[in-house]
C-alpha cells in the first residue's frame, strides 16, 4: 500500500471545524500527490493485481480484487498506514456518509479474526480522496518492490497477503 488512510475522516472533521491544521495539511499534501511515480515503479514488477483505494475505502477495493480473483485478502490492521488525526476524528464521530455506505455494502464480506477497534474499522471503510495504490504481487518480490518504491520517493508498506478463498473476501486481523 502506497499512501496512508484517513482522508475521509479528516475532511469530515474539517467540515465540522474540528481538525488540527497540521493534520489537514498532511491530508491535503497526500490528496494532491498523484500515484504516477508509484504506478511507473510498480509497472517494472510482475503484478497480479492493483487498484487505487478511493471512494469504496480499503475494504471495498480489497473486496473487489478478492472477488475477481476468487481469493481472500488478509490484512493486518496494525500495519495500516494512518494519517495523523484520522483515528482521533473517528473517535470523535466524524465519519463521512460514504463510510457508513461502504460498511453496509461491503461489511458482509469482511471477517474480523482479531479484536479490531471501532476506529480502525472506520478507517478500513473510510472513503479516500486520491488514495494510494493497493498492489498484489508475488511474495518473493514484495520486498524488492517496496525498496524500489522507496528509492523512487514513494512510501509503501506491506499490509497483508492473499489466501485461498474463505467464507468472506476480506479478513482483518
mmCIF file of C-alpha atoms in Angstrom:
data_model
loop_
_atom_site.group_PDB
_atom_site.id
_atom_site.type_symbol
_atom_site.label_atom_id
_atom_site.label_comp_id
_atom_site.label_asym_id
_atom_site.label_seq_id
_atom_site.Cartn_x
_atom_site.Cartn_y
_atom_site.Cartn_z
ATOM 1 C CA UNK A 1 0.000 0.000 0.000
ATOM 2 C CA UNK A 2 1.419 3.342 -1.013
ATOM 3 C CA UNK A 3 -0.441 6.019 0.979
ATOM 4 C CA UNK A 4 -1.865 6.275 4.480
ATOM 5 C CA UNK A 5 -5.590 6.035 5.104
ATOM 6 C CA UNK A 6 -7.866 8.597 6.697
ATOM 7 C CA UNK A 7 -8.630 11.392 4.218
ATOM 8 C CA UNK A 8 -12.385 10.941 4.576
ATOM 9 C CA UNK A 9 -12.233 11.103 8.362
ATOM 10 C CA UNK A 10 -10.016 14.177 8.304
ATOM 11 C CA UNK A 11 -12.075 16.070 5.734
ATOM 12 C CA UNK A 12 -15.263 15.259 7.632
ATOM 13 C CA UNK A 13 -13.679 16.672 10.806
ATOM 14 C CA UNK A 14 -12.761 19.757 8.754
ATOM 15 C CA UNK A 15 -16.415 20.208 7.742
ATOM 16 C CA UNK A 16 -17.256 20.263 11.458
ATOM 17 C CA UNK A 17 -14.454 22.747 12.186
ATOM 18 C CA UNK A 18 -12.655 20.205 14.353
ATOM 19 C CA UNK A 19 -9.305 19.430 12.734
ATOM 20 C CA UNK A 20 -5.744 20.276 13.689
ATOM 21 C CA UNK A 21 -4.258 22.363 10.849
ATOM 22 C CA UNK A 22 -1.154 20.145 10.685
ATOM 23 C CA UNK A 23 -3.346 17.070 10.179
ATOM 24 C CA UNK A 24 -5.311 18.842 7.468
ATOM 25 C CA UNK A 25 -2.128 19.992 5.714
ATOM 26 C CA UNK A 26 -0.754 16.437 5.666
ATOM 27 C CA UNK A 27 -4.029 15.156 4.201
ATOM 28 C CA UNK A 28 -4.013 17.895 1.548
ATOM 29 C CA UNK A 29 -0.415 17.063 0.594
ATOM 30 C CA UNK A 30 -1.413 13.432 0.203
ATOM 31 C CA UNK A 31 -4.561 14.187 -1.795
ATOM 32 C CA UNK A 32 -2.632 16.424 -4.185
ATOM 33 C CA UNK A 33 0.123 13.862 -4.749
ATOM 34 C CA UNK A 34 -0.581 11.667 -7.745
ATOM 35 C CA UNK A 35 0.112 7.950 -7.981
ATOM 36 C CA UNK A 36 2.198 8.419 -11.135
ATOM 37 C CA UNK A 37 5.606 7.604 -9.600
ATOM 38 C CA UNK A 38 4.170 4.636 -7.749
ATOM 39 C CA UNK A 39 2.461 3.284 -10.873
ATOM 40 C CA UNK A 40 5.577 3.750 -13.005
ATOM 41 C CA UNK A 41 7.696 1.921 -10.426
ATOM 42 C CA UNK A 42 5.196 -0.897 -9.961
ATOM 43 C CA UNK A 43 4.976 -1.385 -13.728
ATOM 44 C CA UNK A 44 8.519 -2.790 -13.698
ATOM 45 C CA UNK A 45 7.432 -5.715 -11.485
ATOM 46 C CA UNK A 46 5.214 -8.758 -12.022
ATOM 47 C CA UNK A 47 1.979 -7.525 -10.506
ATOM 48 C CA UNK A 48 -1.009 -9.830 -10.115
ATOM 49 C CA UNK A 49 -3.497 -7.043 -9.394
ATOM 50 C CA UNK A 50 -3.508 -3.385 -8.453
ATOM 51 C CA UNK A 51 -6.180 -0.864 -7.543
ATOM 52 C CA UNK A 52 -6.290 2.623 -6.178
ATOM 53 C CA UNK A 53 -8.028 2.993 -2.834
ATOM 54 C CA UNK A 54 -10.660 5.688 -3.276
ATOM 55 C CA UNK A 55 -14.374 6.059 -2.568
ATOM 56 C CA UNK A 56 -15.071 2.442 -1.623
ATOM 57 C CA UNK A 57 -12.319 2.581 1.004
ATOM 58 C CA UNK A 58 -9.762 -0.125 1.636
ATOM 59 C CA UNK A 59 -12.497 -2.650 2.421
ATOM 60 C CA UNK A 60 -14.327 -2.068 -0.841
ATOM 61 C CA UNK A 61 -11.333 -2.100 -3.138
ATOM 62 C CA UNK A 62 -9.696 -5.111 -1.454
ATOM 63 C CA UNK A 63 -13.024 -6.962 -1.584
ATOM 64 C CA UNK A 64 -13.405 -6.279 -5.303
ATOM 65 C CA UNK A 65 -9.926 -7.692 -6.021
ATOM 66 C CA UNK A 66 -10.631 -10.714 -3.817
ATOM 67 C CA UNK A 67 -13.947 -11.440 -5.553
ATOM 68 C CA UNK A 68 -12.419 -11.122 -9.038
ATOM 69 C CA UNK A 69 -9.504 -13.365 -8.046
ATOM 70 C CA UNK A 70 -11.541 -15.904 -6.049
ATOM 71 C CA UNK A 71 -9.273 -15.310 -3.049
ATOM 72 C CA UNK A 72 -9.483 -13.870 0.424
ATOM 73 C CA UNK A 73 -7.395 -10.813 1.188
ATOM 74 C CA UNK A 74 -5.994 -10.912 4.740
ATOM 75 C CA UNK A 75 -4.960 -7.532 6.172
ATOM 76 C CA UNK A 76 -3.086 -6.896 9.410
ATOM 77 C CA UNK A 77 -4.825 -3.805 10.777
ATOM 78 C CA UNK A 78 -1.818 -2.967 12.968
ATOM 79 C CA UNK A 79 0.297 -2.421 9.832
ATOM 80 C CA UNK A 80 -2.093 0.016 8.174
ATOM 81 C CA UNK A 81 -0.535 3.398 7.431
ATOM 82 C CA UNK A 82 -2.703 6.084 9.041
ATOM 83 C CA UNK A 83 -2.745 9.849 8.566
ATOM 84 C CA UNK A 84 -2.181 11.707 11.835
ATOM 85 C CA UNK A 85 -5.521 12.770 13.238
ATOM 86 C CA UNK A 86 -7.627 10.196 11.377
ATOM 87 C CA UNK A 87 -8.202 7.884 14.335
ATOM 88 C CA UNK A 88 -8.958 10.896 16.550
ATOM 89 C CA UNK A 89 -11.530 12.080 14.003
ATOM 90 C CA UNK A 90 -13.118 8.633 14.070
ATOM 91 C CA UNK A 91 -13.170 8.593 17.877
ATOM 92 C CA UNK A 92 -14.956 11.958 17.774
ATOM 93 C CA UNK A 93 -17.575 10.570 15.391
ATOM 94 C CA UNK A 94 -16.504 12.462 12.263
ATOM 95 C CA UNK A 95 -17.389 9.740 9.784
ATOM 96 C CA UNK A 96 -18.489 10.562 6.251
ATOM 97 C CA UNK A 97 -21.778 9.184 4.963
ATOM 98 C CA UNK A 98 -19.762 7.167 2.434
ATOM 99 C CA UNK A 99 -18.067 5.315 5.285
ATOM 100 C CA UNK A 100 -21.437 4.074 6.508
ATOM 101 C CA UNK A 101 -22.489 3.151 2.964
ATOM 102 C CA UNK A 102 -19.237 1.233 2.469
ATOM 103 C CA UNK A 103 -19.759 -0.627 5.753
ATOM 104 C CA UNK A 104 -23.346 -1.503 4.782
ATOM 105 C CA UNK A 105 -22.367 -2.723 1.311
ATOM 106 C CA UNK A 106 -19.003 -4.413 1.923
ATOM 107 C CA UNK A 107 -19.390 -5.313 5.606
ATOM 108 C CA UNK A 108 -20.900 -8.761 4.937
ATOM 109 C CA UNK A 109 -17.716 -9.651 3.001
ATOM 110 C CA UNK A 110 -15.440 -8.782 5.955
ATOM 111 C CA UNK A 111 -14.494 -11.080 8.820
ATOM 112 C CA UNK A 112 -12.637 -9.849 11.873
ATOM 113 C CA UNK A 113 -10.305 -12.534 13.229
ATOM 114 C CA UNK A 114 -8.833 -10.343 15.952
ATOM 115 C CA UNK A 115 -10.157 -7.581 18.136
ATOM 116 C CA UNK A 116 -10.138 -4.502 15.916
ATOM 117 C CA UNK A 117 -11.201 -1.218 17.478
ATOM 118 C CA UNK A 118 -14.165 0.652 16.053
ATOM 119 C CA UNK A 119 -11.804 3.441 14.966
ATOM 120 C CA UNK A 120 -9.689 1.028 12.887
ATOM 121 C CA UNK A 121 -12.866 -0.498 11.467
ATOM 122 C CA UNK A 122 -13.951 3.014 10.442
ATOM 123 C CA UNK A 123 -10.537 3.578 8.858
ATOM 124 C CA UNK A 124 -10.914 0.407 6.783
ATOM 125 C CA UNK A 125 -14.313 1.546 5.437
ATOM 126 C CA UNK A 126 -13.333 5.242 5.130
ATOM 127 C CA UNK A 127 -13.725 6.602 1.570
ATOM 128 C CA UNK A 128 -10.439 8.087 0.360
ATOM 129 C CA UNK A 129 -9.739 11.012 -1.933
ATOM 130 C CA UNK A 130 -6.686 10.345 -4.099
ATOM 131 C CA UNK A 131 -5.802 7.308 -2.034
ATOM 132 C CA UNK A 132 -2.786 5.120 -2.563
ATOM 133 C CA UNK A 133 -2.276 2.015 -4.619
ATOM 134 C CA UNK A 134 -3.036 -1.413 -3.227
ATOM 135 C CA UNK A 135 -0.643 -3.727 -5.063
ATOM 136 C CA UNK A 136 -0.804 -7.518 -5.184
ATOM 137 C CA UNK A 137 2.488 -9.111 -6.146
ATOM 138 C CA UNK A 138 4.189 -12.488 -5.637
ATOM 139 C CA UNK A 139 5.524 -12.833 -2.105
ATOM 140 C CA UNK A 140 9.057 -13.489 -3.304
ATOM 141 C CA UNK A 141 9.401 -9.979 -4.771
ATOM 142 C CA UNK A 142 7.382 -7.723 -2.478
ATOM 143 C CA UNK A 143 10.467 -6.605 -0.520
ATOM 144 C CA UNK A 144 12.214 -5.623 -3.774
ATOM 145 C CA UNK A 145 9.105 -3.686 -4.813
ATOM 146 C CA UNK A 146 8.967 -1.808 -1.504
ATOM 147 C CA UNK A 147 12.670 -0.910 -1.852
ATOM 148 C CA UNK A 148 12.149 0.265 -5.448
ATOM 149 C CA UNK A 149 9.183 2.393 -4.377
ATOM 150 C CA UNK A 150 11.206 3.889 -1.550
ATOM 151 C CA UNK A 151 14.084 4.637 -3.935
ATOM 152 C CA UNK A 152 11.565 6.452 -6.166
ATOM 153 C CA UNK A 153 10.398 8.555 -3.226
ATOM 154 C CA UNK A 154 7.158 6.646 -2.675
ATOM 155 C CA UNK A 155 6.268 5.427 0.790
ATOM 156 C CA UNK A 156 4.993 1.838 0.737
ATOM 157 C CA UNK A 157 4.259 -0.831 3.298
ATOM 158 C CA UNK A 158 3.204 -4.473 3.226
ATOM 159 C CA UNK A 159 -0.155 -4.790 4.985
ATOM 160 C CA UNK A 160 -1.215 -8.365 4.294
ATOM 161 C CA UNK A 161 -1.452 -11.251 1.887
ATOM 162 C CA UNK A 162 -3.881 -13.288 -0.130
ATOM 163 C CA UNK A 163 -5.214 -16.652 0.985
ATOM 164 C CA UNK A 164 -7.334 -19.366 -0.589
ATOM 165 C CA UNK A 165 -10.935 -18.205 -0.768
ATOM 166 C CA UNK A 166 -12.677 -18.470 2.594
ATOM 167 C CA UNK A 167 -16.194 -17.611 3.661
ATOM 168 C CA UNK A 168 -15.507 -13.882 3.248
ATOM 169 C CA UNK A 169 -13.491 -11.927 0.689
ATOM 170 C CA UNK A 170 -11.669 -9.865 3.306
ATOM 171 C CA UNK A 171 -10.192 -10.996 6.621
ATOM 172 C CA UNK A 172 -8.909 -8.368 9.022
ATOM 173 C CA UNK A 173 -6.628 -9.496 11.809
#
